[in-house]
PDB file of C-alpha atoms in Angstrom:
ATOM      1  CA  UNK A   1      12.000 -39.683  25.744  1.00  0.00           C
ATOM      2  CA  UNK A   2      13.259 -41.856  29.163  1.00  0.00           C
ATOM      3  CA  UNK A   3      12.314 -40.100  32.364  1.00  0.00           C
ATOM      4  CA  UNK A   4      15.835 -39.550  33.434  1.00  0.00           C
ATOM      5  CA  UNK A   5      18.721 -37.490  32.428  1.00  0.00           C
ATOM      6  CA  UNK A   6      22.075 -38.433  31.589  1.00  0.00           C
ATOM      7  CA  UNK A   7      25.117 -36.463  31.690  1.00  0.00           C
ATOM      8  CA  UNK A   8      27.245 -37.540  28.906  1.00  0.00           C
ATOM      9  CA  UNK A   9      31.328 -36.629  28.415  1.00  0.00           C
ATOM     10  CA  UNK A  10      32.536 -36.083  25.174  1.00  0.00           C
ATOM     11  CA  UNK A  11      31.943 -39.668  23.882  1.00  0.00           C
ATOM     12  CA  UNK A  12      35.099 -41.336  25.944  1.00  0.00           C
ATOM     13  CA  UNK A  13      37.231 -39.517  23.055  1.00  0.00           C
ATOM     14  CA  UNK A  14      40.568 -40.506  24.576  1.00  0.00           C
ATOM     15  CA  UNK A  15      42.181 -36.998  22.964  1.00  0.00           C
ATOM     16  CA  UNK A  16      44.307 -34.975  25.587  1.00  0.00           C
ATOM     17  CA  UNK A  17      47.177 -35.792  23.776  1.00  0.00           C
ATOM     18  CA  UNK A  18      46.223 -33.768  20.560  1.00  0.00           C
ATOM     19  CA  UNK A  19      46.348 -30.281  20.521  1.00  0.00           C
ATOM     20  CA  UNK A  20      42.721 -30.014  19.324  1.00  0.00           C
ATOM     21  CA  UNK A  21      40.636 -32.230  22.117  1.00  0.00           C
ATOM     22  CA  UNK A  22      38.317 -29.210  22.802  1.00  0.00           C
ATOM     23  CA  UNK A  23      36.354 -30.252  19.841  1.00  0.00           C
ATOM     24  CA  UNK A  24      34.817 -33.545  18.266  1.00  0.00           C
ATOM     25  CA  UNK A  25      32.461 -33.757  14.792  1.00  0.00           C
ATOM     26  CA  UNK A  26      30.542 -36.749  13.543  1.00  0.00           C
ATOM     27  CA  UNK A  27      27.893 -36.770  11.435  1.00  0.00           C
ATOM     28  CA  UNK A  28      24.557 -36.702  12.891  1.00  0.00           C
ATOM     29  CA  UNK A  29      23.189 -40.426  10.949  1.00  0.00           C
ATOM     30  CA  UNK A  30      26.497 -42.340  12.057  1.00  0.00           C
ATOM     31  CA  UNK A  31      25.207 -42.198  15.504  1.00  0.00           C
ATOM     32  CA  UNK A  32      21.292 -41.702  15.356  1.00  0.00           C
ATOM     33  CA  UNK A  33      21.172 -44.427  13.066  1.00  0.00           C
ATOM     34  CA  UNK A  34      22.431 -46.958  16.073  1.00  0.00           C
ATOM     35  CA  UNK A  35      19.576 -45.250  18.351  1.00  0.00           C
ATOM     36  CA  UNK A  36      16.808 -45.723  15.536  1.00  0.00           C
ATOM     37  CA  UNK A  37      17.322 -42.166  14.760  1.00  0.00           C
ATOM     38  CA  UNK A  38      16.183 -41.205  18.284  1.00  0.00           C
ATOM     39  CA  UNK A  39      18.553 -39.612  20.668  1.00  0.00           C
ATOM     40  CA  UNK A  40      16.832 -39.517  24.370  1.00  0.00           C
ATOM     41  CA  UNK A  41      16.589 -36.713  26.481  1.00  0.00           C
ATOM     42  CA  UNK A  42      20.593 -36.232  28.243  1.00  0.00           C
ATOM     43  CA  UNK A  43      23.515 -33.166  29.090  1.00  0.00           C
ATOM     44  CA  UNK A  44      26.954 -31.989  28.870  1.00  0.00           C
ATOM     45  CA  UNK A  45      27.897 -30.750  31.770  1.00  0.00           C
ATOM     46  CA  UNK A  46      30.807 -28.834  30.285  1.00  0.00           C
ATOM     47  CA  UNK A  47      30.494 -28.833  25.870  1.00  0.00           C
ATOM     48  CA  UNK A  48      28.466 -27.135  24.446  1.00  0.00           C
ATOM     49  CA  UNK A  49      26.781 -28.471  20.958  1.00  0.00           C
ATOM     50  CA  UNK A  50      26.590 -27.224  17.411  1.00  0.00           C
ATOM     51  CA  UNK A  51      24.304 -28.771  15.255  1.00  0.00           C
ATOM     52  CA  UNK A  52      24.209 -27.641  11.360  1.00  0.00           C
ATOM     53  CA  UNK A  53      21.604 -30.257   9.935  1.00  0.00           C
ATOM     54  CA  UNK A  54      21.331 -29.508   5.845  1.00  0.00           C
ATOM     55  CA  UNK A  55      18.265 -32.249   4.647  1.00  0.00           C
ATOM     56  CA  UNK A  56      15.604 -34.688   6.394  1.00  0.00           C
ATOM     57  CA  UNK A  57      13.508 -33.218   9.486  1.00  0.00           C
ATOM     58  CA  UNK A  58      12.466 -33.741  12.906  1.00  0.00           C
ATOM     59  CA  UNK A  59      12.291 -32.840  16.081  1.00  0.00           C
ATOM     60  CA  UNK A  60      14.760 -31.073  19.108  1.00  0.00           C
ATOM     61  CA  UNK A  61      13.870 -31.284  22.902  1.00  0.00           C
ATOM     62  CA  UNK A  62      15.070 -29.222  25.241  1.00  0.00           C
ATOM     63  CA  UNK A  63      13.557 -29.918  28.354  1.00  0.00           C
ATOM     64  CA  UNK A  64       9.852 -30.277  27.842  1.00  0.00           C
ATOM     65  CA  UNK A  65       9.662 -27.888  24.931  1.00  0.00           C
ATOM     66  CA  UNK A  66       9.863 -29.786  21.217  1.00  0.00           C
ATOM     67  CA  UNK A  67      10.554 -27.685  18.318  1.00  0.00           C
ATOM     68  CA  UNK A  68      10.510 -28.806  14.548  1.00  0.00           C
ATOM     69  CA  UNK A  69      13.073 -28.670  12.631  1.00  0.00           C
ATOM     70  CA  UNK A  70      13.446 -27.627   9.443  1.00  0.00           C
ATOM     71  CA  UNK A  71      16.711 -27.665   7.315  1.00  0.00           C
ATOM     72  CA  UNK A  72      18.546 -25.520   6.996  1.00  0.00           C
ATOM     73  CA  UNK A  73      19.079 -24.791  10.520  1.00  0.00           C
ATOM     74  CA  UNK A  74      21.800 -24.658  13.074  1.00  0.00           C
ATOM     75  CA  UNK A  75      21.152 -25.292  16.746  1.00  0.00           C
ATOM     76  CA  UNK A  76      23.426 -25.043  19.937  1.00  0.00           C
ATOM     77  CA  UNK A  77      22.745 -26.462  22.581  1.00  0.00           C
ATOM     78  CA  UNK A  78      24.473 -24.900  26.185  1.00  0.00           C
ATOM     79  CA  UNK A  79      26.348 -26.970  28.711  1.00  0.00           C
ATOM     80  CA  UNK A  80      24.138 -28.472  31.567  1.00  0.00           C
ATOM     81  CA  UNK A  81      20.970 -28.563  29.409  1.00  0.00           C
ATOM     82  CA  UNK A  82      18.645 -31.737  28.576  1.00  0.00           C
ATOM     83  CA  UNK A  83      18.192 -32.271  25.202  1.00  0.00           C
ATOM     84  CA  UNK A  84      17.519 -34.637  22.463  1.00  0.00           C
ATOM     85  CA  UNK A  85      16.210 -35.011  19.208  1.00  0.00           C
ATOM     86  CA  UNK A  86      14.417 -37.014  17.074  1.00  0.00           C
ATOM     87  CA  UNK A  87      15.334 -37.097  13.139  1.00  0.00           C
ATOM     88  CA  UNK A  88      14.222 -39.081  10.032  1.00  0.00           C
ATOM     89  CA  UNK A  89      16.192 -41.544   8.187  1.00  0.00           C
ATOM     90  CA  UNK A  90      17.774 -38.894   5.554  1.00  0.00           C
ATOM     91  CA  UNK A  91      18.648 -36.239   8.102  1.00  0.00           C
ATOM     92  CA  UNK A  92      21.940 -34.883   6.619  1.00  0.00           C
ATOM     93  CA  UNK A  93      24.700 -32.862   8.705  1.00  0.00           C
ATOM     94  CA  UNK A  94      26.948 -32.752  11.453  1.00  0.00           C
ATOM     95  CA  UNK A  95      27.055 -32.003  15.185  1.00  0.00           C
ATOM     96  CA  UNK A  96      30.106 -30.129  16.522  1.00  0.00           C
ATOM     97  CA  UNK A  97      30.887 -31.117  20.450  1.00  0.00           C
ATOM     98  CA  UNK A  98      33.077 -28.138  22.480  1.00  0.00           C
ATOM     99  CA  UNK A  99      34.875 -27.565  25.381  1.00  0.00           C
ATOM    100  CA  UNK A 100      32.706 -24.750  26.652  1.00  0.00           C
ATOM    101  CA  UNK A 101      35.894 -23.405  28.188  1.00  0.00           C
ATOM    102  CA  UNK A 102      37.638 -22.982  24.887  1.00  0.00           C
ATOM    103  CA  UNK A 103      34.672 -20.559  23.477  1.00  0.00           C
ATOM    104  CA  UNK A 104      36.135 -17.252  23.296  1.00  0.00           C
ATOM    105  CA  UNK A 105      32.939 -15.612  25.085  1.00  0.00           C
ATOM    106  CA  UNK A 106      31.781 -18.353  28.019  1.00  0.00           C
ATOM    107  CA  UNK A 107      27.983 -19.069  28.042  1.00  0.00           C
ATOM    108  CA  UNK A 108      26.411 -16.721  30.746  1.00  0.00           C
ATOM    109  CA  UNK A 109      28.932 -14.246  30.606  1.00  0.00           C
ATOM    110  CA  UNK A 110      27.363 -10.997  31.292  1.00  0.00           C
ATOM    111  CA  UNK A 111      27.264 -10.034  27.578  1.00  0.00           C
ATOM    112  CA  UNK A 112      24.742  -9.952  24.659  1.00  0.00           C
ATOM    113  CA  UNK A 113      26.934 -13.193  23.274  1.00  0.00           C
ATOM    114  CA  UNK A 114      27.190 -14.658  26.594  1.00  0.00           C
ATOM    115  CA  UNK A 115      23.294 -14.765  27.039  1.00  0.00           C
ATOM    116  CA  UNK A 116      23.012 -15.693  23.464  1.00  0.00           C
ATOM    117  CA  UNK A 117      24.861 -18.923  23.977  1.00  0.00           C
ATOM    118  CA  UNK A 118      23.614 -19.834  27.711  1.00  0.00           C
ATOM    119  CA  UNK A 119      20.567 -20.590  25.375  1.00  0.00           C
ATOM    120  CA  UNK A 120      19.058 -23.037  23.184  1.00  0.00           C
ATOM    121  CA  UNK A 121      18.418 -21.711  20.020  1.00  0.00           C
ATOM    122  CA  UNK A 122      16.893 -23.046  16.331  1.00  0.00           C
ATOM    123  CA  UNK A 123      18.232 -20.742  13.554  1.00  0.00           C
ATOM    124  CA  UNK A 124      16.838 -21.533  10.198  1.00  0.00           C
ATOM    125  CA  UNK A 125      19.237 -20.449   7.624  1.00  0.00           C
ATOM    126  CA  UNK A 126      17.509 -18.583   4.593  1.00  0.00           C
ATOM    127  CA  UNK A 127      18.739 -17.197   1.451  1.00  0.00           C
ATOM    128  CA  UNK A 128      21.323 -14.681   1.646  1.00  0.00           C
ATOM    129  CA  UNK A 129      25.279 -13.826   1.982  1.00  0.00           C
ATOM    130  CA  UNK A 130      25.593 -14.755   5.836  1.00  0.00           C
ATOM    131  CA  UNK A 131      23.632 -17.780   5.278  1.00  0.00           C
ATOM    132  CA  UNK A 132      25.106 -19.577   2.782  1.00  0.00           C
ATOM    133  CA  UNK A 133      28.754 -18.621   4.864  1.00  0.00           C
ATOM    134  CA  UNK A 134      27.761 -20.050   7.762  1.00  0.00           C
ATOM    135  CA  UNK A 135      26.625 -23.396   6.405  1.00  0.00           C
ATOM    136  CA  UNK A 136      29.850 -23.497   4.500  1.00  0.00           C
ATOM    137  CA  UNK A 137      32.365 -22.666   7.256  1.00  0.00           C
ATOM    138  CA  UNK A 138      30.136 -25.176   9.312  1.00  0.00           C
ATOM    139  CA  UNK A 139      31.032 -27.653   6.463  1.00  0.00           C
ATOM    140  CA  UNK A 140      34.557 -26.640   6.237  1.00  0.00           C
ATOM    141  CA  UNK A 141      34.648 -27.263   9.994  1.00  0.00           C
ATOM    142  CA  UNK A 142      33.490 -30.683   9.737  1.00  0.00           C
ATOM    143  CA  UNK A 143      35.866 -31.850   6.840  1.00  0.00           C
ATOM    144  CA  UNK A 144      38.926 -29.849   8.505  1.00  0.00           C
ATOM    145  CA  UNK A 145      38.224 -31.822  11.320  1.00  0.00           C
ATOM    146  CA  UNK A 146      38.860 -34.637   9.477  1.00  0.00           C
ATOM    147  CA  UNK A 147      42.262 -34.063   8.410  1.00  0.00           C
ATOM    148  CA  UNK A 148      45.422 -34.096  10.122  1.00  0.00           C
ATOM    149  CA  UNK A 149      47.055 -31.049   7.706  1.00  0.00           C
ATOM    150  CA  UNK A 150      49.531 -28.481   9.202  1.00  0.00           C
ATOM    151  CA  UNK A 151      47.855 -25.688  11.351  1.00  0.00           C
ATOM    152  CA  UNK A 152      45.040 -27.456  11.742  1.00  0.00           C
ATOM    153  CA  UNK A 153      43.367 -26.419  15.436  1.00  0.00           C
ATOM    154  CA  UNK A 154      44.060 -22.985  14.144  1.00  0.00           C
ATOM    155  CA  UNK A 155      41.722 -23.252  11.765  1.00  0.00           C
ATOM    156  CA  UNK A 156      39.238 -25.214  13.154  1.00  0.00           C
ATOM    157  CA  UNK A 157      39.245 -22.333  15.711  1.00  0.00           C
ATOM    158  CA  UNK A 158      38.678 -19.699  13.111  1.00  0.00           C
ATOM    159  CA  UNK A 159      35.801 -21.478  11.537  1.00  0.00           C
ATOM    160  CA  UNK A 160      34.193 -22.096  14.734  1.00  0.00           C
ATOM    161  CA  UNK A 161      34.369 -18.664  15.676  1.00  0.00           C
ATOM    162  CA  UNK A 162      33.415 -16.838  12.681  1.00  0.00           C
ATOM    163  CA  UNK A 163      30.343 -19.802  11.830  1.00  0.00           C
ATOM    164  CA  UNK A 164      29.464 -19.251  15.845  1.00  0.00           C
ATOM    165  CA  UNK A 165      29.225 -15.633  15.767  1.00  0.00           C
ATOM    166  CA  UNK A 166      27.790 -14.684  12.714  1.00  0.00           C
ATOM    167  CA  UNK A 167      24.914 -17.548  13.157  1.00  0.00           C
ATOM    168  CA  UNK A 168      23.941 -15.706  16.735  1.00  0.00           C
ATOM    169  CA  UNK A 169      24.198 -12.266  14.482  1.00  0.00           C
ATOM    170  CA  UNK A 170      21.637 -13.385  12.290  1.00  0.00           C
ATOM    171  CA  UNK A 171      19.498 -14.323  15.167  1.00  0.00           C
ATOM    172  CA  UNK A 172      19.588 -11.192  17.335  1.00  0.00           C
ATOM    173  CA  UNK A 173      18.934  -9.464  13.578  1.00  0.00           C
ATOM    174  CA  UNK A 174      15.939 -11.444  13.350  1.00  0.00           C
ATOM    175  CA  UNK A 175      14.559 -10.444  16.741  1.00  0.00           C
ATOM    176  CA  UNK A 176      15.099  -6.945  15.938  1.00  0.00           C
ATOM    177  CA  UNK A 177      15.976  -5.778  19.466  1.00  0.00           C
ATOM    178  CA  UNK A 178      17.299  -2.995  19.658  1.00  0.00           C
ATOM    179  CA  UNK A 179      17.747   0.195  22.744  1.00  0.00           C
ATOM    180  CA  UNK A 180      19.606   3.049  20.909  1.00  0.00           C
ATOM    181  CA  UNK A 181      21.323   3.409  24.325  1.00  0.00           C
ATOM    182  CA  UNK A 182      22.594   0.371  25.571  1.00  0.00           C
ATOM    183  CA  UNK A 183      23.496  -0.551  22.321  1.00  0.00           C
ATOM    184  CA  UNK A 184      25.736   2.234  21.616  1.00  0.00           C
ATOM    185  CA  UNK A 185      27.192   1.288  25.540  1.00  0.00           C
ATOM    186  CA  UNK A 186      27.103  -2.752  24.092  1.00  0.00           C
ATOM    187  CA  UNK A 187      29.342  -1.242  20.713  1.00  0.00           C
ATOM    188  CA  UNK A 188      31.808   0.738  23.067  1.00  0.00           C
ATOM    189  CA  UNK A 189      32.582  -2.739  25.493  1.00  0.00           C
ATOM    190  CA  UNK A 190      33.246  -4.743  21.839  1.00  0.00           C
ATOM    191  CA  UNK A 191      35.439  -1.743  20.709  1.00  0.00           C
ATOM    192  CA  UNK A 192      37.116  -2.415  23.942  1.00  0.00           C
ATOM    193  CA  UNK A 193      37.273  -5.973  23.824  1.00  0.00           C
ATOM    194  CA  UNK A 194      38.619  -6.057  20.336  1.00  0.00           C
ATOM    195  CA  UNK A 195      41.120  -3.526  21.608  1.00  0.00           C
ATOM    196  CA  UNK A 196      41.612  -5.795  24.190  1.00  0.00           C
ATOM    197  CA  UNK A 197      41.862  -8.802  22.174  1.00  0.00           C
ATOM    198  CA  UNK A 198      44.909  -6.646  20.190  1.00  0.00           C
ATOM    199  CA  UNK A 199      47.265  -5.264  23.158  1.00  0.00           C
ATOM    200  CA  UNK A 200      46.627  -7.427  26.163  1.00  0.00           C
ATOM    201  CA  UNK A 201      50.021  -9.090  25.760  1.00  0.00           C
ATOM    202  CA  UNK A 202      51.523  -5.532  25.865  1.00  0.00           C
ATOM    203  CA  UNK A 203      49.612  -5.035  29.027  1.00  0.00           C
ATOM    204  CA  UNK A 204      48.054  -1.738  28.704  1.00  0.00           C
ATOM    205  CA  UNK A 205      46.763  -0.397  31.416  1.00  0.00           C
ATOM    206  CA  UNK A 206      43.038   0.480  32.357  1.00  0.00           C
ATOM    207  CA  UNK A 207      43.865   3.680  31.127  1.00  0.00           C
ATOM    208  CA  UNK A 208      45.434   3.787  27.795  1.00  0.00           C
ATOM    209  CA  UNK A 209      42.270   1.856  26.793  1.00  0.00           C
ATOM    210  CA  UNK A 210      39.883   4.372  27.270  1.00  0.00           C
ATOM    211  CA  UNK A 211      42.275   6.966  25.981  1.00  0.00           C
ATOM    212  CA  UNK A 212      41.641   5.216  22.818  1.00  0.00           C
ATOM    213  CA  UNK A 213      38.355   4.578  22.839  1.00  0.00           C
ATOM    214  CA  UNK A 214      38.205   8.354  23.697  1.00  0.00           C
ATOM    215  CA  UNK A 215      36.492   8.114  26.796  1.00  0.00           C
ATOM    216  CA  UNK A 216      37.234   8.930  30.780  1.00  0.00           C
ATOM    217  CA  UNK A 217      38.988   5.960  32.391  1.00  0.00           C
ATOM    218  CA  UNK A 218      35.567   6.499  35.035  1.00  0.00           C
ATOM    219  CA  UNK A 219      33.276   6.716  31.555  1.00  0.00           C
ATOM    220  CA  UNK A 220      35.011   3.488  30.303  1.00  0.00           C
ATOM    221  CA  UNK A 221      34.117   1.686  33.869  1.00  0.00           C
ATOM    222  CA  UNK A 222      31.043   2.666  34.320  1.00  0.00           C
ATOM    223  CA  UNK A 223      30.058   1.373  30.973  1.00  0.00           C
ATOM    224  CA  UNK A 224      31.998  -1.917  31.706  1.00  0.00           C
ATOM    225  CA  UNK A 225      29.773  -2.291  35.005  1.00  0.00           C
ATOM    226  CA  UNK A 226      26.899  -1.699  33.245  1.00  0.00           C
ATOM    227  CA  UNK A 227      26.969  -4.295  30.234  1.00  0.00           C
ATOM    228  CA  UNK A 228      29.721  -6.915  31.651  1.00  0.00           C
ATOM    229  CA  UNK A 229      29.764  -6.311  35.491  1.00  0.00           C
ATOM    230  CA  UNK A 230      33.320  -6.010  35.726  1.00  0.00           C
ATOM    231  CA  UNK A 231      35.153  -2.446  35.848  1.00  0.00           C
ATOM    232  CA  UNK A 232      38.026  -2.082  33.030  1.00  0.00           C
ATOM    233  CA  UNK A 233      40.820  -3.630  34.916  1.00  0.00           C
ATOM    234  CA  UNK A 234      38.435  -6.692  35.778  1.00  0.00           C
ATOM    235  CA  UNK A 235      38.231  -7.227  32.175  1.00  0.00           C
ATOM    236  CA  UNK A 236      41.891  -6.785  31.339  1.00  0.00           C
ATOM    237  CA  UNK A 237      42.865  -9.609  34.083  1.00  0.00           C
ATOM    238  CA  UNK A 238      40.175 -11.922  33.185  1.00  0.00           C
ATOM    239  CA  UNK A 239      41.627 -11.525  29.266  1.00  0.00           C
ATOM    240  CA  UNK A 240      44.510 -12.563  30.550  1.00  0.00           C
ATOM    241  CA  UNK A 241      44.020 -15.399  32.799  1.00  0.00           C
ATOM    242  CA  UNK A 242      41.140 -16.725  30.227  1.00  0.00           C
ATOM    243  CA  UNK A 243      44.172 -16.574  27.794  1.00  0.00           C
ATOM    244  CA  UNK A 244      46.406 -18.592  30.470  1.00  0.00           C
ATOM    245  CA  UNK A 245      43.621 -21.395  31.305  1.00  0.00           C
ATOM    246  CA  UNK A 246      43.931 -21.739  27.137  1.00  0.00           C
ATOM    247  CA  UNK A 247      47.354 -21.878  26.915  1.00  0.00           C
ATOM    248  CA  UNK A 248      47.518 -24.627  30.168  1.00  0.00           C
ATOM    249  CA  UNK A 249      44.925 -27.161  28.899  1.00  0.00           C
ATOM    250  CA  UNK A 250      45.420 -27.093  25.069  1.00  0.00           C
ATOM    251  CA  UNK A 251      48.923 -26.693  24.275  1.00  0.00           C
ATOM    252  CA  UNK A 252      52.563 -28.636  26.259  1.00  0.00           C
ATOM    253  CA  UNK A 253      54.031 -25.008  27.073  1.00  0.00           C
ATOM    254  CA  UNK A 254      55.728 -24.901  30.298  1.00  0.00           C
ATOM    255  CA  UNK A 255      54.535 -22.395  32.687  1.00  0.00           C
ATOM    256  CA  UNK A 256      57.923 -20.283  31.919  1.00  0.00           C
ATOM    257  CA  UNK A 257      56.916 -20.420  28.117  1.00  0.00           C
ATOM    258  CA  UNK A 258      53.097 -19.460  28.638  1.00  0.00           C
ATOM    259  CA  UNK A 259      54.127 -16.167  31.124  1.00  0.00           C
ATOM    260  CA  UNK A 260      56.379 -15.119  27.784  1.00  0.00           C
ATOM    261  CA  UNK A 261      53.612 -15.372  25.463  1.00  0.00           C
ATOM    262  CA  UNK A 262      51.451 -13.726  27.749  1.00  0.00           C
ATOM    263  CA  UNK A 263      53.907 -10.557  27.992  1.00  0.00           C
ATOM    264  CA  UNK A 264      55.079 -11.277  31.738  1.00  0.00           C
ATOM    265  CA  UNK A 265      58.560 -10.447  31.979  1.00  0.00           C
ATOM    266  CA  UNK A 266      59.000 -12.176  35.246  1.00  0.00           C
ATOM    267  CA  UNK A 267      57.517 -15.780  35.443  1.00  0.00           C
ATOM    268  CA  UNK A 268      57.108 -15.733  39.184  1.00  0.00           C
ATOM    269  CA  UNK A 269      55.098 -12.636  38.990  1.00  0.00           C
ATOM    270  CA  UNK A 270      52.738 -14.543  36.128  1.00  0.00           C
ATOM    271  CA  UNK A 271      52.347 -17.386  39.327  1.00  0.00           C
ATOM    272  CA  UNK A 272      51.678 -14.504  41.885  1.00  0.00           C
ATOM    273  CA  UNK A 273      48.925 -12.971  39.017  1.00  0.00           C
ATOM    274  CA  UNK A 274      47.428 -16.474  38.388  1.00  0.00           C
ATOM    275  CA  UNK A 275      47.049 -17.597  41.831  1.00  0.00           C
ATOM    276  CA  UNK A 276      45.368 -13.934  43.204  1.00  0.00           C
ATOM    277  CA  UNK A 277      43.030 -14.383  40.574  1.00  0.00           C
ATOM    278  CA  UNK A 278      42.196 -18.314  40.634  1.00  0.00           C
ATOM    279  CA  UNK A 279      43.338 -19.467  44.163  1.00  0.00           C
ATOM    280  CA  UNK A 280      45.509 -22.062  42.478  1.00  0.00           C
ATOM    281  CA  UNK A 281      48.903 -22.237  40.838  1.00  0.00           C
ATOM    282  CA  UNK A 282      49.170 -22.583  37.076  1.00  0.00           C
ATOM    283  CA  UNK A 283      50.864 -26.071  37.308  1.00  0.00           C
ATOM    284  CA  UNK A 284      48.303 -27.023  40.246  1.00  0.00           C
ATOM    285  CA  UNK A 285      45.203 -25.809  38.167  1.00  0.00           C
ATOM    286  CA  UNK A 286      46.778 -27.839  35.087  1.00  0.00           C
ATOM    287  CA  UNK A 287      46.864 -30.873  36.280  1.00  0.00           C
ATOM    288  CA  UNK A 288      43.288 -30.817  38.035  1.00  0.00           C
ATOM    289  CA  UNK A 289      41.439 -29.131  34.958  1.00  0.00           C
ATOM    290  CA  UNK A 290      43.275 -32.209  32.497  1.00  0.00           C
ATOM    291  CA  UNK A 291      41.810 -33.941  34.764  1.00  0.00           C
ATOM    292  CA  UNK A 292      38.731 -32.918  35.371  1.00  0.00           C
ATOM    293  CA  UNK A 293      37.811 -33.194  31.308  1.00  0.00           C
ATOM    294  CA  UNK A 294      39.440 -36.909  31.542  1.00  0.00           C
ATOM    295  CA  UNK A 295      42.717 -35.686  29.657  1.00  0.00           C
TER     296      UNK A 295
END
């Protein structure tokens, strides 16, 4: 492996006109195979890496630490880390390359997830139900990717989420960590996100969240301290603006049309909202996060 450290972008993919630019698959031989199946030690600063390798063997670096591998396996790799691998001539599968931004839990967000994917991790994929889905969405994924059929970023979002999660499900299983307490407090913040994930267009307050999670609206923050940092309004404003940065990288909506979808009645106020909680406008931070990525 060379001494220094790259920092690759996403392969000069000239992409920000599709709808889909967040993500880019290749098979892992059509580009080891013009490096004599040895990719050197580099980093993304901001994608973070899927690998779902199916045959063949070798070797993946991360930093100083070299780990077989041993197919089945997936591995991610985090933004910002070095890496690089070594395989042999019939390594068989496919590397997935993401806008970290477009993950719907960020790497090093104060959650289980969040640690889980501000990590390197090998996952060898056994026998089993959860196994043999994974390394068929991952597959899916790849071949979807591919195509240019109707609703297409819609379902390579799916995929990716559902391959994504489950695969760092399996892994925590494996460890078998596990404090009665702050795992009940861990299972009351996902009841709340999913909750979240359901009404945050209608704008529910604080409140009527831990009305339905049957908790005090001081229970519900003091849990949401605890495992995510952020008290339960925190969490319902960062939904939201998480959902706006989406909406103002990967789709053409105008500002008007996002603050709509979003449930703001009043597209000024949606400005006012965005800029309290990013320092820019939505138009300003549009144009400097296309580009930033080169879109």
């Amino acid at each position: 492996m060379k001494k220094t450290v790259p920092t690759y972008e996403l392969y000069g993919e000239k992409s920000g006109e599709r709808p889909d630019f967040w993500l880019h698959c290749e098979t892992i031989p059509s580009r080891s195979s013009l490096y004599h199946w040895e990719i050197g030690l580099h980093r993304h600063e901001s994608f973070f890496q899927i690998l779902y390798i199916a045959g063949g063997s070798g070797d993946a670096v991360f930093g100083n630490a070299v780990n077989m591998i041993e197919p089945p396996v997936v591995i991610t790799v985090p933004p910002a880390l070095s890496h690089g691998f070594r395989f042999s001539r019939d390594i068989d599968g496919f590397v997935f390359t993401i806008l970290a931004s477009h993950l719907k839990t960020t790497p090093g967000e104060r959650s289980r997830l969040g640690a889980w994917l501000a990590a390197p991790h090998l996952i060898r994929l056994g026998g089993g139900e959860d196994a043999a889905y994974i390394a068929a969405t991952l597959t899916r994924l790849a071949r979807e990717w591919e195509t240019s059929r109707s609703n297409r970023a819609d379902l390579l979002d799916a995929y990716l989420t559902a391959a994504l999660t489950l695969t760092a499900r399996i892994d925590e299983t494996s460890d078998e960590r596990d404090d009665s307490n702050e795992s009940e407090n861990e299972r009351r913040v996902q009841r709340f996100q999913a909750l979240l994930q359901q009404h945050h267009r209608a704008h529910w307050p604080a409140a009527a969240y831990a009305r339905e999670l049957g908790l005090s609206l001081t229970h519900l923050n003091r849990i949401t301290r605890a495992i995510a940092g952020l008290s339960a309004h925190e969490m319902i404003s960062r939904k939201l603006v998480g959902e706006a940065r989406r909406e103002l990288v990967f789709t053409r909506a105008s500002v008007q049309e996002i603050s709509f979808r979003l449930g703001f009645a009043d597209p000024a106020y949606f400005s006012r909202f965005f800029v309290r909680q990013t320092g820019m406008t939505p138009r300003a931070w549009r144009l400097a996060e296309r580009d930033r990525l080169g879109a």
